[in-house]
Tab-separated table of N, CA and C and ligand atoms in Angstrom:
chain	number	residue	atom	x	y	z
U	14	MET	N	-4.183	-0.630	35.973
U	14	MET	CA	-3.566	-1.790	36.722
U	14	MET	C	-2.305	-2.157	36.210
U	15	HIS	N	-1.372	-2.213	37.066
U	15	HIS	CA	0.002	-2.594	36.564
U	15	HIS	C	0.326	-4.092	36.973
U	16	PRO	N	0.631	-4.919	35.936
U	16	PRO	CA	1.091	-6.313	36.184
U	16	PRO	C	2.363	-6.248	36.957
U	17	LEU	N	2.593	-7.189	37.814
U	17	LEU	CA	3.850	-7.288	38.550
U	17	LEU	C	4.443	-8.714	38.175
U	18	ARG	N	5.795	-8.678	38.331
U	18	ARG	CA	6.524	-9.998	38.247
U	18	ARG	C	7.748	-9.940	39.053
U	19	PRO	N	8.404	-11.111	39.333
U	19	PRO	CA	9.690	-11.031	39.981
U	19	PRO	C	10.806	-10.438	39.022
U	20	TYR	N	11.796	-9.921	39.718
U	20	TYR	CA	13.062	-9.297	38.984
U	20	TYR	C	13.709	-10.477	38.166
U	21	ARG	N	14.158	-10.033	36.872
U	21	ARG	CA	14.975	-10.931	36.108
U	21	ARG	C	16.271	-10.188	35.943
U	22	PRO	N	17.426	-10.885	35.675
U	22	PRO	CA	18.661	-10.314	35.518
U	22	PRO	C	18.703	-9.270	34.457
U	23	ASP	N	17.908	-9.520	33.319
U	23	ASP	CA	17.898	-8.659	32.315
U	23	ASP	C	17.197	-7.258	32.590
U	24	ASP	N	16.670	-7.216	33.768
U	24	ASP	CA	15.951	-5.915	34.248
U	24	ASP	C	17.082	-4.885	34.755
U	25	ALA	N	18.264	-5.256	34.913
U	25	ALA	CA	19.126	-4.462	35.628
U	25	ALA	C	19.237	-2.979	35.065
U	26	ALA	N	19.362	-2.883	33.720
U	26	ALA	CA	19.506	-1.512	33.050
U	26	ALA	C	18.165	-0.774	33.236
U	27	HIS	N	16.956	-1.359	33.168
U	27	HIS	CA	15.757	-0.778	33.409
U	27	HIS	C	15.742	-0.148	34.769
U	28	LEU	N	16.116	-1.024	35.804
U	28	LEU	CA	16.092	-0.502	37.214
U	28	LEU	C	16.979	0.695	37.427
U	29	CYS	N	18.143	0.588	36.788
U	29	CYS	CA	18.970	1.774	36.813
U	29	CYS	C	18.450	3.031	36.273
U	30	ASP	N	17.754	2.922	35.069
U	30	ASP	CA	17.004	4.105	34.388
U	30	ASP	C	15.892	4.596	35.299
U	31	ILE	N	15.129	3.597	35.877
U	31	ILE	CA	14.004	4.002	36.777
U	31	ILE	C	14.507	4.778	37.944
U	32	PHE	N	15.606	4.229	38.630
U	32	PHE	CA	16.137	4.964	39.730
U	32	PHE	C	16.558	6.266	39.356
U	33	VAL	N	17.179	6.660	38.313
U	33	VAL	CA	17.751	7.902	37.970
U	33	VAL	C	16.603	8.783	37.533
U	34	GLU	N	15.671	8.337	36.708
U	34	GLU	CA	14.508	9.106	36.397
U	34	GLU	C	13.687	9.510	37.621
U	35	ALA	N	13.472	8.557	38.622
U	35	ALA	CA	12.622	8.844	39.771
U	35	ALA	C	13.406	9.888	40.645
U	36	VAL	N	14.718	9.792	40.769
U	36	VAL	CA	15.344	10.685	41.629
U	36	VAL	C	15.394	12.058	40.987
U	37	ARG	N	15.709	12.071	39.661
U	37	ARG	CA	15.623	13.526	38.985
U	37	ARG	C	14.370	13.919	38.747
U	38	GLY	N	13.355	13.220	38.650
U	38	GLY	CA	11.918	13.637	38.376
U	38	GLY	C	11.038	14.031	39.511
U	39	ILE	N	11.333	13.298	40.575
U	39	ILE	CA	10.437	13.398	41.736
U	39	ILE	C	11.153	14.064	42.939
U	40	GLY	N	12.504	13.642	42.980
U	40	GLY	CA	13.293	14.251	44.147
U	40	GLY	C	13.297	15.735	44.278
U	41	PRO	N	13.306	16.534	43.150
U	41	PRO	CA	13.353	18.010	43.282
U	41	PRO	C	12.235	18.663	44.035
U	42	SER	N	11.141	18.003	44.217
U	42	SER	CA	10.118	18.484	45.088
U	42	SER	C	10.433	18.738	46.537
U	43	ASP	N	11.507	17.993	46.880
U	43	ASP	CA	11.798	17.995	48.324
U	43	ASP	C	13.340	18.186	48.597
U	44	TYR	N	14.209	18.051	47.587
U	44	TYR	CA	15.628	18.142	47.740
U	44	TYR	C	16.243	19.120	46.680
U	45	THR	N	17.509	19.738	47.160
U	45	THR	CA	18.102	20.702	46.267
U	45	THR	C	18.698	19.965	45.044
U	46	PRO	N	19.043	20.771	44.009
U	46	PRO	CA	19.737	20.108	42.819
U	46	PRO	C	20.884	19.425	43.100
U	47	GLU	N	21.674	19.955	44.052
U	47	GLU	CA	22.952	19.239	44.429
U	47	GLU	C	22.636	17.900	45.262
U	48	GLN	N	21.633	17.854	46.111
U	48	GLN	CA	21.288	16.613	46.656
U	48	GLN	C	20.786	15.668	45.701
U	49	VAL	N	19.876	16.102	44.674
U	49	VAL	CA	19.382	15.212	43.714
U	49	VAL	C	20.409	14.582	42.823
U	50	GLU	N	21.427	15.261	42.424
U	50	GLU	CA	22.560	14.723	41.662
U	50	GLU	C	23.460	13.849	42.395
U	51	ALA	N	23.695	14.150	43.771
U	51	ALA	CA	24.432	13.220	44.499
U	51	ALA	C	23.746	11.882	44.746
U	52	TRP	N	22.474	11.949	44.939
U	52	TRP	CA	21.606	10.779	45.111
U	52	TRP	C	21.661	10.047	43.791
U	53	ALA	N	21.338	10.603	42.632
U	53	ALA	CA	21.246	9.941	41.322
U	53	ALA	C	22.574	9.254	41.016
U	54	ALA	N	23.608	9.777	41.537
U	54	ALA	CA	24.941	9.140	41.208
U	54	ALA	C	25.232	7.915	41.830
U	55	GLY	N	24.303	7.420	42.664
U	55	GLY	CA	24.426	6.093	43.402
U	55	GLY	C	23.841	5.032	42.270
U	56	ALA	N	23.375	5.342	41.305
U	56	ALA	CA	22.871	4.315	40.407
U	56	ALA	C	23.946	3.693	39.526
U	57	SER	N	23.973	2.420	39.315
U	57	SER	CA	24.811	1.815	38.219
U	57	SER	C	24.092	0.556	37.863
U	58	ALA	N	24.319	0.156	36.606
U	58	ALA	CA	23.834	-1.181	36.112
U	58	ALA	C	24.451	-2.442	37.010
U	59	GLU	N	25.679	-2.154	37.379
U	59	GLU	CA	26.339	-3.215	38.276
U	59	GLU	C	25.510	-3.355	39.480
U	60	ARG	N	25.200	-2.154	40.143
U	60	ARG	CA	24.517	-2.290	41.429
U	60	ARG	C	23.213	-3.032	41.287
U	61	PHE	N	22.436	-2.741	40.292
U	61	PHE	CA	21.195	-3.305	40.114
U	61	PHE	C	21.294	-4.792	39.555
U	62	GLY	N	22.316	-5.057	38.883
U	62	GLY	CA	22.722	-6.364	38.416
U	62	GLY	C	22.840	-7.276	39.538
U	63	ALA	N	23.424	-6.835	40.556
U	63	ALA	CA	23.847	-7.568	41.817
U	63	ALA	C	22.603	-7.983	42.587
U	64	LEU	N	21.514	-7.340	42.433
U	64	LEU	CA	20.361	-7.544	43.268
U	64	LEU	C	19.745	-9.062	42.939
U	65	ALA	N	19.972	-9.564	41.779
U	65	ALA	CA	19.493	-10.955	41.447
U	65	ALA	C	20.156	-11.954	42.330
U	66	GLY	N	21.412	-11.741	42.728
U	66	GLY	CA	22.129	-12.760	43.280
U	66	GLY	C	22.426	-12.766	44.804
U	67	ASP	N	21.802	-11.752	45.440
U	67	ASP	CA	22.103	-11.572	46.969
U	67	ASP	C	21.023	-12.120	47.823
U	68	GLY	N	20.091	-12.773	47.310
U	68	GLY	CA	18.966	-13.422	48.171
U	68	GLY	C	17.799	-12.583	48.467
U	69	ARG	N	17.800	-11.333	48.084
U	69	ARG	CA	16.656	-10.504	48.391
U	69	ARG	C	15.534	-10.857	47.346
U	70	LYS	N	14.305	-10.459	47.682
U	70	LYS	CA	13.136	-10.489	46.709
U	70	LYS	C	13.067	-9.101	46.014
U	71	VAL	N	12.920	-9.173	44.661
U	71	VAL	CA	12.721	-7.846	44.022
U	71	VAL	C	11.498	-8.126	43.070
U	72	TRP	N	10.591	-7.126	43.077
U	72	TRP	CA	9.417	-7.221	42.177
U	72	TRP	C	9.476	-5.956	41.361
U	73	VAL	N	9.018	-6.206	40.030
U	73	VAL	CA	8.861	-5.021	39.184
U	73	VAL	C	7.481	-4.869	38.677
U	74	ALA	N	7.075	-3.549	38.480
U	74	ALA	CA	5.696	-3.282	37.879
U	74	ALA	C	5.891	-2.970	36.419
U	75	LEU	N	5.025	-3.409	35.650
U	75	LEU	CA	5.170	-3.192	34.212
U	75	LEU	C	4.206	-2.203	33.732
U	76	ASP	N	4.684	-1.392	32.588
U	76	ASP	CA	3.882	-0.438	32.022
U	76	ASP	C	3.121	-1.064	30.893
U	77	PRO	N	2.232	-0.369	30.164
U	77	PRO	CA	1.373	-1.043	29.119
U	77	PRO	C	2.254	-1.698	28.018
U	78	THR	N	3.530	-1.280	27.877
U	78	THR	CA	4.332	-1.963	26.809
U	78	THR	C	5.139	-3.126	27.475
U	79	ASP	N	4.828	-3.506	28.604
U	79	ASP	CA	5.534	-4.546	29.438
U	79	ASP	C	6.796	-4.311	29.822
U	80	LEU	N	7.251	-3.000	29.773
U	80	LEU	CA	8.650	-2.674	30.262
U	80	LEU	C	8.466	-2.204	31.752
U	81	PRO	N	9.537	-2.608	32.621
U	81	PRO	CA	9.408	-2.169	33.976
U	81	PRO	C	9.328	-0.609	34.120
U	82	CYS	N	8.340	-0.235	35.030
U	82	CYS	CA	8.166	1.122	35.348
U	82	CYS	C	8.399	1.522	36.850
U	83	ALA	N	8.404	0.565	37.619
U	83	ALA	CA	8.695	0.720	39.097
U	83	ALA	C	9.221	-0.601	39.702
U	84	PHE	N	9.925	-0.463	40.847
U	84	PHE	CA	10.348	-1.663	41.560
U	84	PHE	C	10.488	-1.442	42.941
U	85	ILE	N	10.487	-2.656	43.734
U	85	ILE	CA	10.647	-2.577	45.221
U	85	ILE	C	11.441	-3.862	45.541
U	86	ASP	N	12.083	-3.842	46.698
U	86	ASP	CA	12.829	-5.042	47.133
U	86	ASP	C	12.532	-5.281	48.602
U	87	LEU	N	12.752	-6.581	49.009
U	87	LEU	CA	12.560	-7.028	50.344
U	87	LEU	C	13.816	-7.880	50.719
U	88	GLU	N	14.543	-7.401	51.749
U	88	GLU	CA	15.713	-8.275	52.253
U	88	GLU	C	15.162	-9.241	53.280
U	89	ALA	N	15.878	-10.273	53.588
U	89	ALA	CA	15.475	-11.310	54.513
U	89	ALA	C	15.054	-10.857	55.832
U	90	ASP	N	15.678	-9.755	56.381
U	90	ASP	CA	15.417	-9.286	57.694
U	90	ASP	C	14.232	-8.140	57.769
U	91	GLY	N	13.552	-8.042	56.594
U	91	GLY	CA	12.392	-7.137	56.480
U	91	GLY	C	12.796	-5.812	55.971
U	92	HIS	N	14.039	-5.545	55.621
U	92	HIS	CA	14.451	-4.228	55.107
U	92	HIS	C	14.011	-4.028	53.750
U	93	VAL	N	13.398	-2.822	53.533
U	93	VAL	CA	13.061	-2.410	52.115
U	93	VAL	C	14.067	-1.407	51.742
U	94	ASP	N	14.916	-1.781	50.690
U	94	ASP	CA	15.947	-0.834	50.322
U	94	ASP	C	15.606	0.139	49.137
U	95	PHE	N	14.796	-0.442	48.350
U	95	PHE	CA	14.439	0.407	47.129
U	95	PHE	C	12.945	0.440	46.881
U	96	LEU	N	12.301	1.612	46.565
U	96	LEU	CA	11.036	1.751	46.024
U	96	LEU	C	11.107	2.950	45.021
U	97	TYR	N	11.184	2.686	43.816
U	97	TYR	CA	11.303	3.724	42.840
U	97	TYR	C	10.309	3.613	41.640
U	98	CYS	N	9.606	4.713	41.191
U	98	CYS	CA	8.745	4.644	40.157
U	98	CYS	C	9.137	5.775	39.065
U	99	ARG	N	8.961	5.385	37.913
U	99	ARG	CA	9.217	6.314	36.831
U	99	ARG	C	8.180	7.570	36.945
U	100	PRO	N	8.686	8.809	36.786
U	100	PRO	CA	7.791	9.971	37.043
U	100	PRO	C	6.391	9.809	36.169
U	101	ALA	N	6.661	9.349	34.908
U	101	ALA	CA	5.521	9.165	34.052
U	101	ALA	C	4.380	8.286	34.547
U	102	HIS	N	4.709	7.313	35.510
U	102	HIS	CA	3.892	6.432	36.177
U	102	HIS	C	3.504	6.811	37.586
U	103	ALA	N	4.104	7.846	38.035
U	103	ALA	CA	3.673	8.077	39.506
U	103	ALA	C	2.354	8.448	39.664
U	104	GLY	N	1.747	8.050	40.768
U	104	GLY	CA	0.393	8.412	41.054
U	104	GLY	C	-0.521	7.371	40.324
U	105	THR	N	-0.021	6.431	39.653
U	105	THR	CA	-0.945	5.429	39.044
U	105	THR	C	-1.093	4.111	39.761
U	106	GLY	N	-0.502	4.087	40.958
U	106	GLY	CA	-0.752	2.752	41.710
U	106	GLY	C	0.241	1.717	41.553
U	107	ALA	N	1.245	1.952	40.744
U	107	ALA	CA	2.305	0.919	40.633
U	107	ALA	C	3.020	0.723	41.868
U	108	ALA	N	3.402	1.732	42.646
U	108	ALA	CA	4.295	1.566	43.973
U	108	ALA	C	3.227	0.931	44.866
U	109	THR	N	1.975	1.294	44.900
U	109	THR	CA	1.016	0.717	45.825
U	109	THR	C	0.941	-0.776	45.620
U	110	ALA	N	0.783	-1.172	44.291
U	110	ALA	CA	0.725	-2.592	44.004
U	110	ALA	C	1.964	-3.489	44.375
U	111	LEU	N	3.105	-2.714	44.219
U	111	LEU	CA	4.368	-3.430	44.626
U	111	LEU	C	4.346	-3.543	46.031
U	112	TYR	N	4.070	-2.503	46.822
U	112	TYR	CA	4.143	-2.585	48.213
U	112	TYR	C	3.154	-3.651	48.806
U	113	SER	N	1.995	-3.695	48.343
U	113	SER	CA	0.991	-4.679	48.745
U	113	SER	C	1.442	-6.122	48.554
U	114	THR	N	2.182	-6.405	47.492
U	114	THR	CA	2.674	-7.653	47.235
U	114	THR	C	3.815	-8.034	48.229
U	115	LEU	N	4.648	-6.926	48.425
U	115	LEU	CA	5.759	-7.238	49.372
U	115	LEU	C	5.185	-7.448	50.817
U	116	GLU	N	4.217	-6.706	51.304
U	116	GLU	CA	3.702	-6.896	52.628
U	116	GLU	C	2.977	-8.319	52.717
U	117	ALA	N	2.314	-8.739	51.722
U	117	ALA	CA	1.639	-10.010	51.711
U	117	ALA	C	2.649	-11.140	51.802
U	118	HIS	N	3.843	-10.914	51.087
U	118	HIS	CA	4.838	-11.996	51.077
U	118	HIS	C	5.585	-11.881	52.462
U	119	ALA	N	5.834	-10.713	53.037
U	119	ALA	CA	6.426	-10.668	54.363
U	119	ALA	C	5.490	-11.429	55.411
U	120	ARG	N	4.270	-11.250	55.268
U	120	ARG	CA	3.419	-11.781	56.229
U	120	ARG	C	3.290	-13.383	56.146
U	121	GLU	N	3.358	-13.784	54.805
U	121	GLU	CA	3.285	-15.197	54.519
U	121	GLU	C	4.593	-15.842	55.101
U	122	PHE	N	5.674	-15.087	55.098
U	122	PHE	CA	6.925	-15.653	55.585
U	122	PHE	C	7.196	-15.376	57.007
U	123	GLY	N	6.142	-14.780	57.740
U	123	GLY	CA	6.266	-14.716	59.203
U	123	GLY	C	7.175	-13.564	59.592
U	124	LEU	N	7.472	-12.579	58.854
U	124	LEU	CA	8.360	-11.411	59.248
U	124	LEU	C	7.585	-10.648	60.216
U	125	ALA	N	8.176	-10.298	61.251
U	125	ALA	CA	7.564	-9.537	62.331
U	125	ALA	C	7.493	-7.995	62.131
U	126	ARG	N	8.502	-7.495	61.223
U	126	ARG	CA	8.634	-6.102	61.053
U	126	ARG	C	9.171	-5.753	59.636
U	127	LEU	N	8.783	-4.736	59.143
U	127	LEU	CA	9.336	-4.078	57.886
U	127	LEU	C	10.033	-2.898	58.268
U	128	HIS	N	11.051	-2.539	57.710
U	128	HIS	CA	11.801	-1.311	58.011
U	128	HIS	C	12.536	-0.689	56.751
U	129	THR	N	12.723	0.569	56.725
U	129	THR	CA	13.277	1.271	55.528
U	129	THR	C	13.978	2.661	56.030
U	130	GLU	N	14.612	3.203	55.038
U	130	GLU	CA	15.055	4.630	55.184
U	130	GLU	C	14.451	5.327	53.990
U	131	ALA	N	13.567	6.162	54.302
U	131	ALA	CA	12.718	6.735	53.293
U	131	ALA	C	13.065	8.182	53.025
U	132	SER	N	12.943	8.447	51.706
U	132	SER	CA	13.041	9.890	51.244
U	132	SER	C	11.784	10.638	51.677
U	133	GLU	N	11.709	11.894	51.393
U	133	GLU	CA	10.451	12.659	51.774
U	133	GLU	C	9.261	12.090	51.121
U	134	ALA	N	9.368	11.814	49.679
U	134	ALA	CA	8.214	11.245	48.982
U	134	ALA	C	7.905	9.849	49.566
U	135	ALA	N	8.881	9.056	49.828
U	135	ALA	CA	8.612	7.741	50.391
U	135	ALA	C	8.071	7.794	51.744
U	136	ARG	N	8.476	8.784	52.525
U	136	ARG	CA	7.921	9.010	53.944
U	136	ARG	C	6.411	9.136	53.839
U	137	ARG	N	5.968	10.044	52.977
U	137	ARG	CA	4.642	10.287	52.777
U	137	ARG	C	3.831	8.932	52.398
U	138	PHE	N	4.497	8.221	51.517
U	138	PHE	CA	3.891	6.922	50.915
U	138	PHE	C	3.785	5.924	52.026
U	139	PHE	N	4.876	5.763	52.857
U	139	PHE	CA	4.826	4.632	53.847
U	139	PHE	C	3.978	5.091	55.047
U	140	LEU	N	3.939	6.384	55.324
U	140	LEU	CA	2.980	6.743	56.465
U	140	LEU	C	1.525	6.242	56.211
U	141	LYS	N	1.181	6.402	54.965
U	141	LYS	CA	-0.253	6.094	54.604
U	141	LYS	C	-0.385	4.528	54.567
U	142	ARG	N	0.696	3.755	54.648
U	142	ARG	CA	0.537	2.377	54.659
U	142	ARG	C	1.052	1.815	56.012
U	143	GLY	N	0.902	2.535	57.009
U	143	GLY	CA	1.060	2.068	58.472
U	143	GLY	C	2.450	2.085	59.003
U	144	PHE	N	3.414	2.711	58.333
U	144	PHE	CA	4.745	2.816	58.935
U	144	PHE	C	4.742	4.060	59.745
U	145	ALA	N	5.710	4.008	60.720
U	145	ALA	CA	5.949	5.077	61.648
U	145	ALA	C	7.405	5.453	61.479
U	146	VAL	N	7.634	6.811	61.626
U	146	VAL	CA	9.100	7.375	61.622
U	146	VAL	C	9.774	7.082	62.943
U	147	THR	N	10.957	6.481	62.960
U	147	THR	CA	11.642	6.242	64.211
U	147	THR	C	12.784	7.235	64.452
U	148	GLN	N	13.291	7.877	63.283
U	148	GLN	CA	14.350	8.666	63.330
U	148	GLN	C	14.606	9.462	61.986
U	149	ARG	N	14.939	10.830	62.138
U	149	ARG	CA	15.422	11.468	60.979
U	149	ARG	C	16.931	11.185	60.917
U	150	ARG	N	17.444	10.957	59.747
U	150	ARG	CA	18.817	10.683	59.478
U	150	ARG	C	19.361	11.790	58.493
U	151	ASP	N	20.503	12.352	58.885
U	151	ASP	CA	21.176	13.371	58.151
U	151	ASP	C	22.543	12.822	57.885
U	152	PHE	N	22.943	12.661	56.671
U	152	PHE	CA	24.270	11.980	56.180
U	152	PHE	C	24.778	12.440	54.879
U	153	PRO	N	25.957	12.285	54.696
U	153	PRO	CA	26.584	12.675	53.310
U	153	PRO	C	26.454	11.649	52.311
U	154	VAL	N	26.060	12.008	51.076
U	154	VAL	CA	26.190	11.197	49.930
U	154	VAL	C	26.898	11.829	48.864
U	155	ASN	N	27.982	11.161	48.558
U	155	ASN	CA	28.909	11.684	47.578
U	155	ASN	C	29.375	13.027	47.857
U	156	GLY	N	29.599	13.346	49.177
U	156	GLY	CA	30.053	14.693	49.665
U	156	GLY	C	28.991	15.659	49.834
U	157	VAL	N	27.714	15.346	49.666
U	157	VAL	CA	26.630	16.353	49.836
U	157	VAL	C	25.698	15.843	50.959
U	158	MET	N	25.416	16.744	51.985
U	158	MET	CA	24.575	16.352	53.108
U	158	MET	C	23.100	16.150	52.454
U	159	ILE	N	22.345	15.125	53.008
U	159	ILE	CA	21.061	14.810	52.560
U	159	ILE	C	20.278	14.242	53.831
U	160	HIS	N	19.051	14.030	53.777
U	160	HIS	CA	18.369	13.456	54.871
U	160	HIS	C	17.326	12.461	54.422
U	161	ASN	N	16.921	11.512	55.224
U	161	ASN	CA	15.831	10.675	54.968
U	161	ASN	C	15.297	10.123	56.447
U	162	TYR	N	14.407	9.238	56.399
U	162	TYR	CA	13.846	8.863	57.688
U	162	TYR	C	13.869	7.397	57.838
U	163	ALA	N	14.309	6.920	58.933
U	163	ALA	CA	14.224	5.463	59.329
U	163	ALA	C	12.774	5.307	59.749
U	164	MET	N	12.081	4.317	59.055
U	164	MET	CA	10.635	4.051	59.392
U	164	MET	C	10.554	2.526	59.567
U	165	GLU	N	9.443	2.111	60.320
U	165	GLU	CA	9.145	0.736	60.478
U	165	GLU	C	7.662	0.462	60.600
U	166	LYS	N	7.307	-0.634	60.355
U	166	LYS	CA	5.957	-1.238	60.520
U	166	LYS	C	6.017	-2.581	61.111
U	167	ARG	N	5.283	-2.751	62.181
U	167	ARG	CA	5.214	-4.030	62.849
U	167	ARG	C	4.117	-4.758	62.229
U	168	LEU	N	4.366	-5.987	61.880
U	168	LEU	CA	3.349	-6.822	61.166
U	168	LEU	C	2.570	-7.814	62.106
U	169	SER	N	3.253	-7.958	63.308
U	169	SER	CA	2.467	-8.902	64.174
U	169	SER	C	1.735	-8.233	65.281
L	223	LIG	C1	8.072	6.855	46.588
L	223	LIG	C2	7.368	6.521	45.263
L	223	LIG	C3	7.810	5.184	44.653
L	223	LIG	C4	5.802	6.518	45.464
L	223	LIG	O1	5.229	6.314	44.222
L	223	LIG	P1	3.708	6.800	43.863
L	223	LIG	O2	3.724	6.974	42.339
L	223	LIG	O3	3.440	7.915	44.691
L	223	LIG	O4	2.864	5.587	44.329
L	223	LIG	P2	1.434	5.195	43.825
L	223	LIG	O5	1.005	5.675	42.514
L	223	LIG	O6	1.287	3.645	44.032
L	223	LIG	O7	0.512	5.730	45.018
L	223	LIG	C5	0.345	7.081	45.204
L	223	LIG	C6	-1.076	7.455	44.877
L	223	LIG	O8	-1.551	6.957	43.596
L	223	LIG	C7	-2.882	7.030	43.592
L	223	LIG	N1	-3.485	6.021	42.628
L	223	LIG	C8	-3.840	6.334	41.495
L	223	LIG	N2	-4.266	5.218	40.729
L	223	LIG	C9	-4.265	4.186	41.691
L	223	LIG	C10	-4.487	2.838	41.485
L	223	LIG	N3	-4.986	2.234	40.560
L	223	LIG	N4	-4.239	2.030	42.689
L	223	LIG	C11	-3.741	2.626	43.780
L	223	LIG	N5	-3.529	3.927	43.969
L	223	LIG	C12	-3.643	4.707	42.852
L	223	LIG	C13	-3.364	6.649	45.013
L	223	LIG	O9	-4.345	7.626	45.281
L	223	LIG	C14	-2.075	6.885	45.808
L	223	LIG	O10	-2.369	7.886	46.869
L	223	LIG	P3	-2.123	7.571	48.447
L	223	LIG	O11	-0.696	7.417	48.486
L	223	LIG	O12	-2.771	8.779	49.023
L	223	LIG	O13	-2.868	6.305	48.606
L	223	LIG	C15	7.689	7.743	44.199
L	223	LIG	O14	7.287	8.920	44.814
L	223	LIG	C16	9.148	7.737	43.826
L	223	LIG	O15	9.501	7.015	42.916
L	223	LIG	N6	9.792	8.855	44.277
L	223	LIG	C17	11.237	9.014	43.992
L	223	LIG	C18	12.102	8.032	44.434
L	223	LIG	C19	11.989	7.876	45.894
L	223	LIG	O16	11.995	8.851	46.737
L	223	LIG	N7	12.221	6.612	46.314
L	223	LIG	C20	12.147	6.218	47.720
L	223	LIG	C21	13.610	6.173	48.153
L	223	LIG	S1	13.670	5.875	49.808
């Protein structure tokens, strides 16, 4: 069981590490080495530091040493921008616990819809949690073509 807590500003470096580890550790199952590196290059401590101040909700899951091992976010319009888990903790229920908390929060606040742009791994994860794919998206990241899936779940 992974304890969860809200994001704190001093989590930014951990979130950056989780993002890069997750992309490099889990991404290669579905994406080429060039795509993985272009995706991983999107991480920066500044980017994750900014999450605390832009109004979104962010939750982190903790490992047995109380360090963040996974995180998820929820923007005011129901958009889920991030769901990342350290490979060492993949398949242990951390992402499931985070998603369950997010959905409960969204329902409590009356959001009608959750939506995201999911990687292949995230598509499999969200499909099992009631999301549907609305569109495949092919686009360049740092000059490399990559794809993900627009997905949504109606809550009402
Ligand atoms: C997407 C991602 C976060 C999913 O994480 P995950 O590790 O598969 O998630 P979980 O461990 O919560 O759930 C996966 C499985 O763990 C299993 N599990 C093991 N112990 C569990 C527990 N105690 N409670 C719940 N599930 C448990 C479940 O069987 C679950 O299987 P299911 O999906 O068939 O229900 C992860 O693959 C990842 O970080 N990928 C790389 C980055 C990425 O693509 N992010 C999305 C960008 S859009």
